[in-house]
Coordinates of C-alpha atoms in Angstrom, one line a residue:
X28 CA 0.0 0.0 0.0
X29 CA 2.8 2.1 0.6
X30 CA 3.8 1.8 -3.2
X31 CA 0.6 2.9 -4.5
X32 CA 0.1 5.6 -1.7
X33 CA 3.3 6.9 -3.1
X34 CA 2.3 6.6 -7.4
X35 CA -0.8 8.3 -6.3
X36 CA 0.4 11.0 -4.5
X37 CA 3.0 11.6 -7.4
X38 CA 0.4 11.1 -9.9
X39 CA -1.3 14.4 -8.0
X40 CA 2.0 16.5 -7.7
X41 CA 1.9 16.3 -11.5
X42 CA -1.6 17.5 -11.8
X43 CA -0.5 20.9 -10.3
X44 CA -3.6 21.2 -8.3
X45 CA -6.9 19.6 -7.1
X46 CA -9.8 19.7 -9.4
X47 CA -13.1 20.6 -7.6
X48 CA -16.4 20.4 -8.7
X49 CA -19.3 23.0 -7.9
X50 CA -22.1 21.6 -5.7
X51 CA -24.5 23.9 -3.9
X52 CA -26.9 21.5 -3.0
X53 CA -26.0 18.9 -1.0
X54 CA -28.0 15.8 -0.4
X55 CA -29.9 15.0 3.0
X56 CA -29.7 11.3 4.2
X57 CA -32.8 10.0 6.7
X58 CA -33.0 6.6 7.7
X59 CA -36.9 5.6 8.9
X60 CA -37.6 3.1 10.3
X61 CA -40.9 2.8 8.7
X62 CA -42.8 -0.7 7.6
X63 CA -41.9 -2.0 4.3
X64 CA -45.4 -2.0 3.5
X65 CA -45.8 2.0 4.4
X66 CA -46.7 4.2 1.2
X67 CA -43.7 6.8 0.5
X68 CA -43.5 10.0 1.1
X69 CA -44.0 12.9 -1.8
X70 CA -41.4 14.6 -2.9
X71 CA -37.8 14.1 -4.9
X72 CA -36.9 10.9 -2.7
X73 CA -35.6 7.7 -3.9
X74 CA -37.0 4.9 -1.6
X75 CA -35.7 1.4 -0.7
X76 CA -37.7 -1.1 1.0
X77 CA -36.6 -4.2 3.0
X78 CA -39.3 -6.7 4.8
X79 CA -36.2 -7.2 7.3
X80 CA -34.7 -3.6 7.4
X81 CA -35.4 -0.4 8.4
X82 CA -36.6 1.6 4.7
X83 CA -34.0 4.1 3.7
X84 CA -34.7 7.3 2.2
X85 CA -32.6 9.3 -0.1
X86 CA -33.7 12.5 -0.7
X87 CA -32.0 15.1 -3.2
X88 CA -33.1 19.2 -3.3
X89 CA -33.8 19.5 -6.8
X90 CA -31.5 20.7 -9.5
X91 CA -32.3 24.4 -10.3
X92 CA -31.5 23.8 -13.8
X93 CA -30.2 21.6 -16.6
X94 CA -26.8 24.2 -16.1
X95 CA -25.7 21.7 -13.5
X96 CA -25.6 18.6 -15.1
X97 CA -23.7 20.3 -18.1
X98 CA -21.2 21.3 -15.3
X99 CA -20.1 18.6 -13.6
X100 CA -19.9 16.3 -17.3
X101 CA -17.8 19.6 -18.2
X102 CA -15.9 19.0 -15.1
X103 CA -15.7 15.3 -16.1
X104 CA -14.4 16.4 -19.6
X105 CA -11.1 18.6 -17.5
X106 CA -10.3 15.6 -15.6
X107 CA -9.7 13.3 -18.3
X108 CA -8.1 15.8 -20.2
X109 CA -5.8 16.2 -17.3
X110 CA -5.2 12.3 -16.8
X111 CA -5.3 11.4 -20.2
X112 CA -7.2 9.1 -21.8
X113 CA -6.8 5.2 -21.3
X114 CA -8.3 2.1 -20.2
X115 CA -11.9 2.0 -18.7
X116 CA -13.3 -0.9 -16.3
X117 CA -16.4 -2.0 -15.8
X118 CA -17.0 -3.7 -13.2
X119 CA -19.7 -5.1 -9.6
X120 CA -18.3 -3.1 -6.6
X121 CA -20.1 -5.8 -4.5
X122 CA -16.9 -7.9 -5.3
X123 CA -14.9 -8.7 -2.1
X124 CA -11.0 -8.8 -1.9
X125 CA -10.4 -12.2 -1.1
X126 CA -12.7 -13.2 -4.1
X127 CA -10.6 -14.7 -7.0
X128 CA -11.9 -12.5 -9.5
X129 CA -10.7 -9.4 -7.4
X130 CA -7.2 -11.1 -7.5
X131 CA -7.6 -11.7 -11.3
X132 CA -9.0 -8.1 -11.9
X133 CA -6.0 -6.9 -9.6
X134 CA -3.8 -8.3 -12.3
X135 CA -5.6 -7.4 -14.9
X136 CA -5.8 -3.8 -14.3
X137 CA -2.0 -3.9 -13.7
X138 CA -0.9 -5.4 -16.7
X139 CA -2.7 -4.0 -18.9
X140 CA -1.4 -0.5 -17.3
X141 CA 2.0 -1.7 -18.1
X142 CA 1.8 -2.8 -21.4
X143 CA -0.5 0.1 -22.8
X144 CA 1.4 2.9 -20.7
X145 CA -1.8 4.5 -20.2
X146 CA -4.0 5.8 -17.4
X147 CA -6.5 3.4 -15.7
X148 CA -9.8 4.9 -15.1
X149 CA -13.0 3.7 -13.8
X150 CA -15.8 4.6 -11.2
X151 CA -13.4 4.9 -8.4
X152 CA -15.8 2.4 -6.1
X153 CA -14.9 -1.2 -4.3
X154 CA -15.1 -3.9 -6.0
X155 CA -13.3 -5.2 -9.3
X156 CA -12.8 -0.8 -9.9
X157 CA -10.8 -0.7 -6.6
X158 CA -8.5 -3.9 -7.8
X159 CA -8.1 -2.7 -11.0
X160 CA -7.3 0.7 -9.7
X161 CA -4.8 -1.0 -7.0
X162 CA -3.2 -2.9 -9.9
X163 CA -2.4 0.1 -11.9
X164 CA -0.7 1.5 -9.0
X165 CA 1.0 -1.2 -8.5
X166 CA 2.4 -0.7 -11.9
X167 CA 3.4 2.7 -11.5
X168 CA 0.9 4.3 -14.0
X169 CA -1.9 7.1 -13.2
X170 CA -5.0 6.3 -12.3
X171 CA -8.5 8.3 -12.6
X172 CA -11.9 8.0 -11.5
X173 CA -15.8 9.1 -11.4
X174 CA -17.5 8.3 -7.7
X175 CA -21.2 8.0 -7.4
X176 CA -22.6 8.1 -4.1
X177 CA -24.1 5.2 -4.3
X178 CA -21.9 1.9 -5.1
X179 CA -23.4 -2.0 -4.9
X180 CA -26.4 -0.3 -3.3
X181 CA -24.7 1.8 -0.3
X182 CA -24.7 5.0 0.2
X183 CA -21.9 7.1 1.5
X184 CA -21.5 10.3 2.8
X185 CA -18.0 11.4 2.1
X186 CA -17.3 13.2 -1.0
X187 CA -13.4 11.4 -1.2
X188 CA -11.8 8.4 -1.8
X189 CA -10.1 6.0 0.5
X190 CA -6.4 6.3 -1.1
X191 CA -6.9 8.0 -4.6
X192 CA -5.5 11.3 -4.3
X193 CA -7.6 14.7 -5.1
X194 CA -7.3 15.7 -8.9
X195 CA -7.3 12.1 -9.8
X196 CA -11.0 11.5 -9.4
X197 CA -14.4 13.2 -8.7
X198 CA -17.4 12.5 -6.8
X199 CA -20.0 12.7 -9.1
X200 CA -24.0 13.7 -8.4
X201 CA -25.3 13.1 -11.5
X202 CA -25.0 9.7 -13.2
X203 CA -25.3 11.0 -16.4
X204 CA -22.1 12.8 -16.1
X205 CA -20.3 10.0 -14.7
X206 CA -21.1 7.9 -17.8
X207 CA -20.1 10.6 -20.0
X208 CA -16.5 11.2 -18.3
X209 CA -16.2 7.2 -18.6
X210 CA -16.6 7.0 -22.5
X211 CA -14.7 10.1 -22.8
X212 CA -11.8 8.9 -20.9
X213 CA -11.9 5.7 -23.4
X214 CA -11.9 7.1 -27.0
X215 CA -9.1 7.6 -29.3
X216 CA -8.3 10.8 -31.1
X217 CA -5.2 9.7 -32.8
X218 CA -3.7 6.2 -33.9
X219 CA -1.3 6.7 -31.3
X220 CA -3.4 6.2 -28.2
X221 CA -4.3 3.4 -26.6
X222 CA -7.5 3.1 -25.1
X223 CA -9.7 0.1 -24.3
X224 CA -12.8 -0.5 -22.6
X225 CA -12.5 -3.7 -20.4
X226 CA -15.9 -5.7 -18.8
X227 CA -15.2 -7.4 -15.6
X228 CA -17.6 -9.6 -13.8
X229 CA -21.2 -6.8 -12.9
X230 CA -24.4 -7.0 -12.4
X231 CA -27.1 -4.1 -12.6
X232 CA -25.0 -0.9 -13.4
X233 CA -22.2 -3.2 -14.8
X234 CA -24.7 -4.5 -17.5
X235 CA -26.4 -1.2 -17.9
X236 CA -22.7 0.9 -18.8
X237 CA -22.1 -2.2 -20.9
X238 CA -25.0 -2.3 -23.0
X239 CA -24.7 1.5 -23.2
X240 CA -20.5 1.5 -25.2
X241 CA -21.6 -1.5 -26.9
X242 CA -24.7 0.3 -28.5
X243 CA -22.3 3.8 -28.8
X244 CA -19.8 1.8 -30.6
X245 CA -22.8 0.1 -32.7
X246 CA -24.0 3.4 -34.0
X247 CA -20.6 5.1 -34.2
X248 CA -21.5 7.4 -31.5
X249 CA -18.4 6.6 -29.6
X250 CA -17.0 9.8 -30.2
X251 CA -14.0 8.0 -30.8
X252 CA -12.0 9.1 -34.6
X253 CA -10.2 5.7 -34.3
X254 CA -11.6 2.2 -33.1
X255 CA -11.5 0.9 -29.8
X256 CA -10.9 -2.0 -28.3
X257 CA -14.1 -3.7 -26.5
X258 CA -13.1 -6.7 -24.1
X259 CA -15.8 -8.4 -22.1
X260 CA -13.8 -10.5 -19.6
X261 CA -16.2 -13.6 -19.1
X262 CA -14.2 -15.4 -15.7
X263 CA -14.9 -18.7 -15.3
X264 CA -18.3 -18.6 -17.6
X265 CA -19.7 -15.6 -15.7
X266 CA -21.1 -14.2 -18.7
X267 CA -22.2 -17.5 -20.3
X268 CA -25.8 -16.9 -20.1
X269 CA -25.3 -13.6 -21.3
X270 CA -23.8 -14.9 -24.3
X271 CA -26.6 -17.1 -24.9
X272 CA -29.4 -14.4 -24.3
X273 CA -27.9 -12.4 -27.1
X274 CA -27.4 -15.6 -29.7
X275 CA -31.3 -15.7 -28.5
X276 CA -31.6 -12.3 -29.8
X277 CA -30.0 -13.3 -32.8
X278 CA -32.4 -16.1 -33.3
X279 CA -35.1 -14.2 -32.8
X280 CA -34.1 -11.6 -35.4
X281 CA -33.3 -8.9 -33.2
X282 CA -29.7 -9.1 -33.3
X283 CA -28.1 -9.9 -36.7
X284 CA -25.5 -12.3 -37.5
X285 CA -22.4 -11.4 -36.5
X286 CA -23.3 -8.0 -35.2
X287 CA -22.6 -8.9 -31.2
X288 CA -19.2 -10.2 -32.1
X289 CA -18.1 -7.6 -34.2
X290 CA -18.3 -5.1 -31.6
X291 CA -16.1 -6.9 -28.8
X292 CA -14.0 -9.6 -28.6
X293 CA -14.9 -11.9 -25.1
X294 CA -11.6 -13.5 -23.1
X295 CA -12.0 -15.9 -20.6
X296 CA -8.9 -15.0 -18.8
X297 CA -6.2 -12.6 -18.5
X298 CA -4.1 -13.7 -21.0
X299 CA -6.4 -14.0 -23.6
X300 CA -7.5 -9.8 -22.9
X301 CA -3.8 -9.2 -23.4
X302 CA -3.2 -10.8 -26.0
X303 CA -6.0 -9.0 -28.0
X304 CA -5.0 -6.0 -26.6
X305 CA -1.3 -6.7 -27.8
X306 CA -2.5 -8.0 -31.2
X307 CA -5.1 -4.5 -32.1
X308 CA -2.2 -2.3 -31.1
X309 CA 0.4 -4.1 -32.9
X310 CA 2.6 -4.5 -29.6
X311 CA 4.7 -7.3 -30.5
X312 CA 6.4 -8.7 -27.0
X313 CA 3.7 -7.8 -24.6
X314 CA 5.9 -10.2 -22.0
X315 CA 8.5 -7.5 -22.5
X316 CA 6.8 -4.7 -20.3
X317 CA 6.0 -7.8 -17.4
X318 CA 9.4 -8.4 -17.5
X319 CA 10.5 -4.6 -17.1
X320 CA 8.1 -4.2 -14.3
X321 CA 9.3 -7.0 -12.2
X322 CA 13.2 -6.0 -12.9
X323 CA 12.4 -2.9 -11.1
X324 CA 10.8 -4.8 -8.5
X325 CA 14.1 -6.7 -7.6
X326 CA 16.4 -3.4 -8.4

């Protein structure tokens, strides 16, 4: 922890300042202990009911004006111009450390910061985005990030991250913006970058981002002026079903042949993600970069 405590806070030195993000209205958190059966309140409140807990109430004063969204996915924009474009996880934040696909995603997210030399970004939650985020560290290379107050259905109060440095990510209100700072930060603007969006085990909001750059790659809406790389990393069969739902689709005529492929390639392990990632940037000894890493290491 000590190594990435210290990439981080070097990675914020070279920023030359904290990014902060405008936000008059601040949210108001009540917890009710209310019967799961009780009709909700009016107003701007998001309500989740439990039969075995307490209901929680979110409530949010409402936005004066569509102003504020535009600001904070303007203030999205500035951070990944700062950072630098890169490689963009998806990924459940209900994933716990000891899990294997943290360890694999840990990896993951550090190897493929060492062999594209690029910044790591991703919603800067727990989960598979805090290993991938602690693997890029590892390696050495920046990391950004886009916060949403809730993550794997918890709430939190604090506006910053447990070791990601200020100017490296922001705590976003709007989920909007936070989708549109994570396709920015993964387009390509010329054939020298290298950018990739990577899939990692999700559920809900994983599924919902994915569906959302696979359908903005489908209709060229990317925003990207060169193509990129699309990797849905299925461990140990975890998208199977997934898979078949869409060859359903395809059955069905609502997906054509081919079309689903076309648009990403799936790996079933690390080694088959970067190797694709090796092959469509024409990296020829991606081994090379491994093997510099863990020189250092021992030096």
């Amino acid at each position: 922890m000590d190594a990435m405590a210290a990439t981080a806070a070097a990675t914020a030195a070279a920023l030359g300042g904290e990014i902060s993000m405008t936000n008059k209205t601040r949210r108001r958190e009540i917890f009710a202990a209310r019967p799961s059966n009780a009709s909700p309140k009016s107003g701007n409140q998001s309500l989740c009911c439990s039969k075995s807990s307490p209901t929680y109430i979110q409530e949010f004063e409402s936005r004066s004006s569509a102003d504020e969204v535009r600001r904070e996915i303007l203030s999205c924009y500035d951070l990944v111009q700062k950072l630098g474009r890169g490689a963009v996880y998806l990924g459940s934040a209900r994933t716990k450390p000891d899990h294997p696909h943290f360890l694999q995603a840990m990896e993951l997210g550090r190897e493929v910061a060492l062999l594209l030399g690029c910044t790591s970004w991703c919603g800067a939650g727990p989960g598979l985005m805090d290993a991938a985020t602690k693997g890029a560290l590892e390696a050495g290379k920046p990391v950004g990030g886009f916060r949403i107050h809730n993550e794997g259905g918890v709430w939190t109060n604090t506006l910053s991250h447990p070791y990601m440095v200020s100017g490296t990510y922001l705590t976003c209100r709007f989920f909007s913006a936070r989708k549109h700072g994570l396709v920015d930060a993964g387009v390509r603007n010329a054939p020298s970058d290298r950018t990739a969006f990577l899939a990692l085990p999700g559920g809900v909001g994983s599924l919902d981002e994915i569906f959302e750059v696979l359908t903005l790659i489908q209709l060229r809406r990317i925003g990207s002026s060169f193509p990129v790389p699309f990797l849905l990393i299925n461990y140990d069969g975890f998208y199977d079903h997934l898979l078949e739902f869409l060859a359903t689709c395809r059955e069905w005529g609502t997906v054509a042949e081919g079309e689903v492929e076309a648009l990403w390639r799936v790996c079933r392990n690390n080694s088959e993600a970067l190797d694709y990632l090796a092959e469509f940037y024409s990296i020829s000894d991606r081994r090379s970069s491994m093997r510099s890493f863990e020189n250092s290491l021992q030096s």
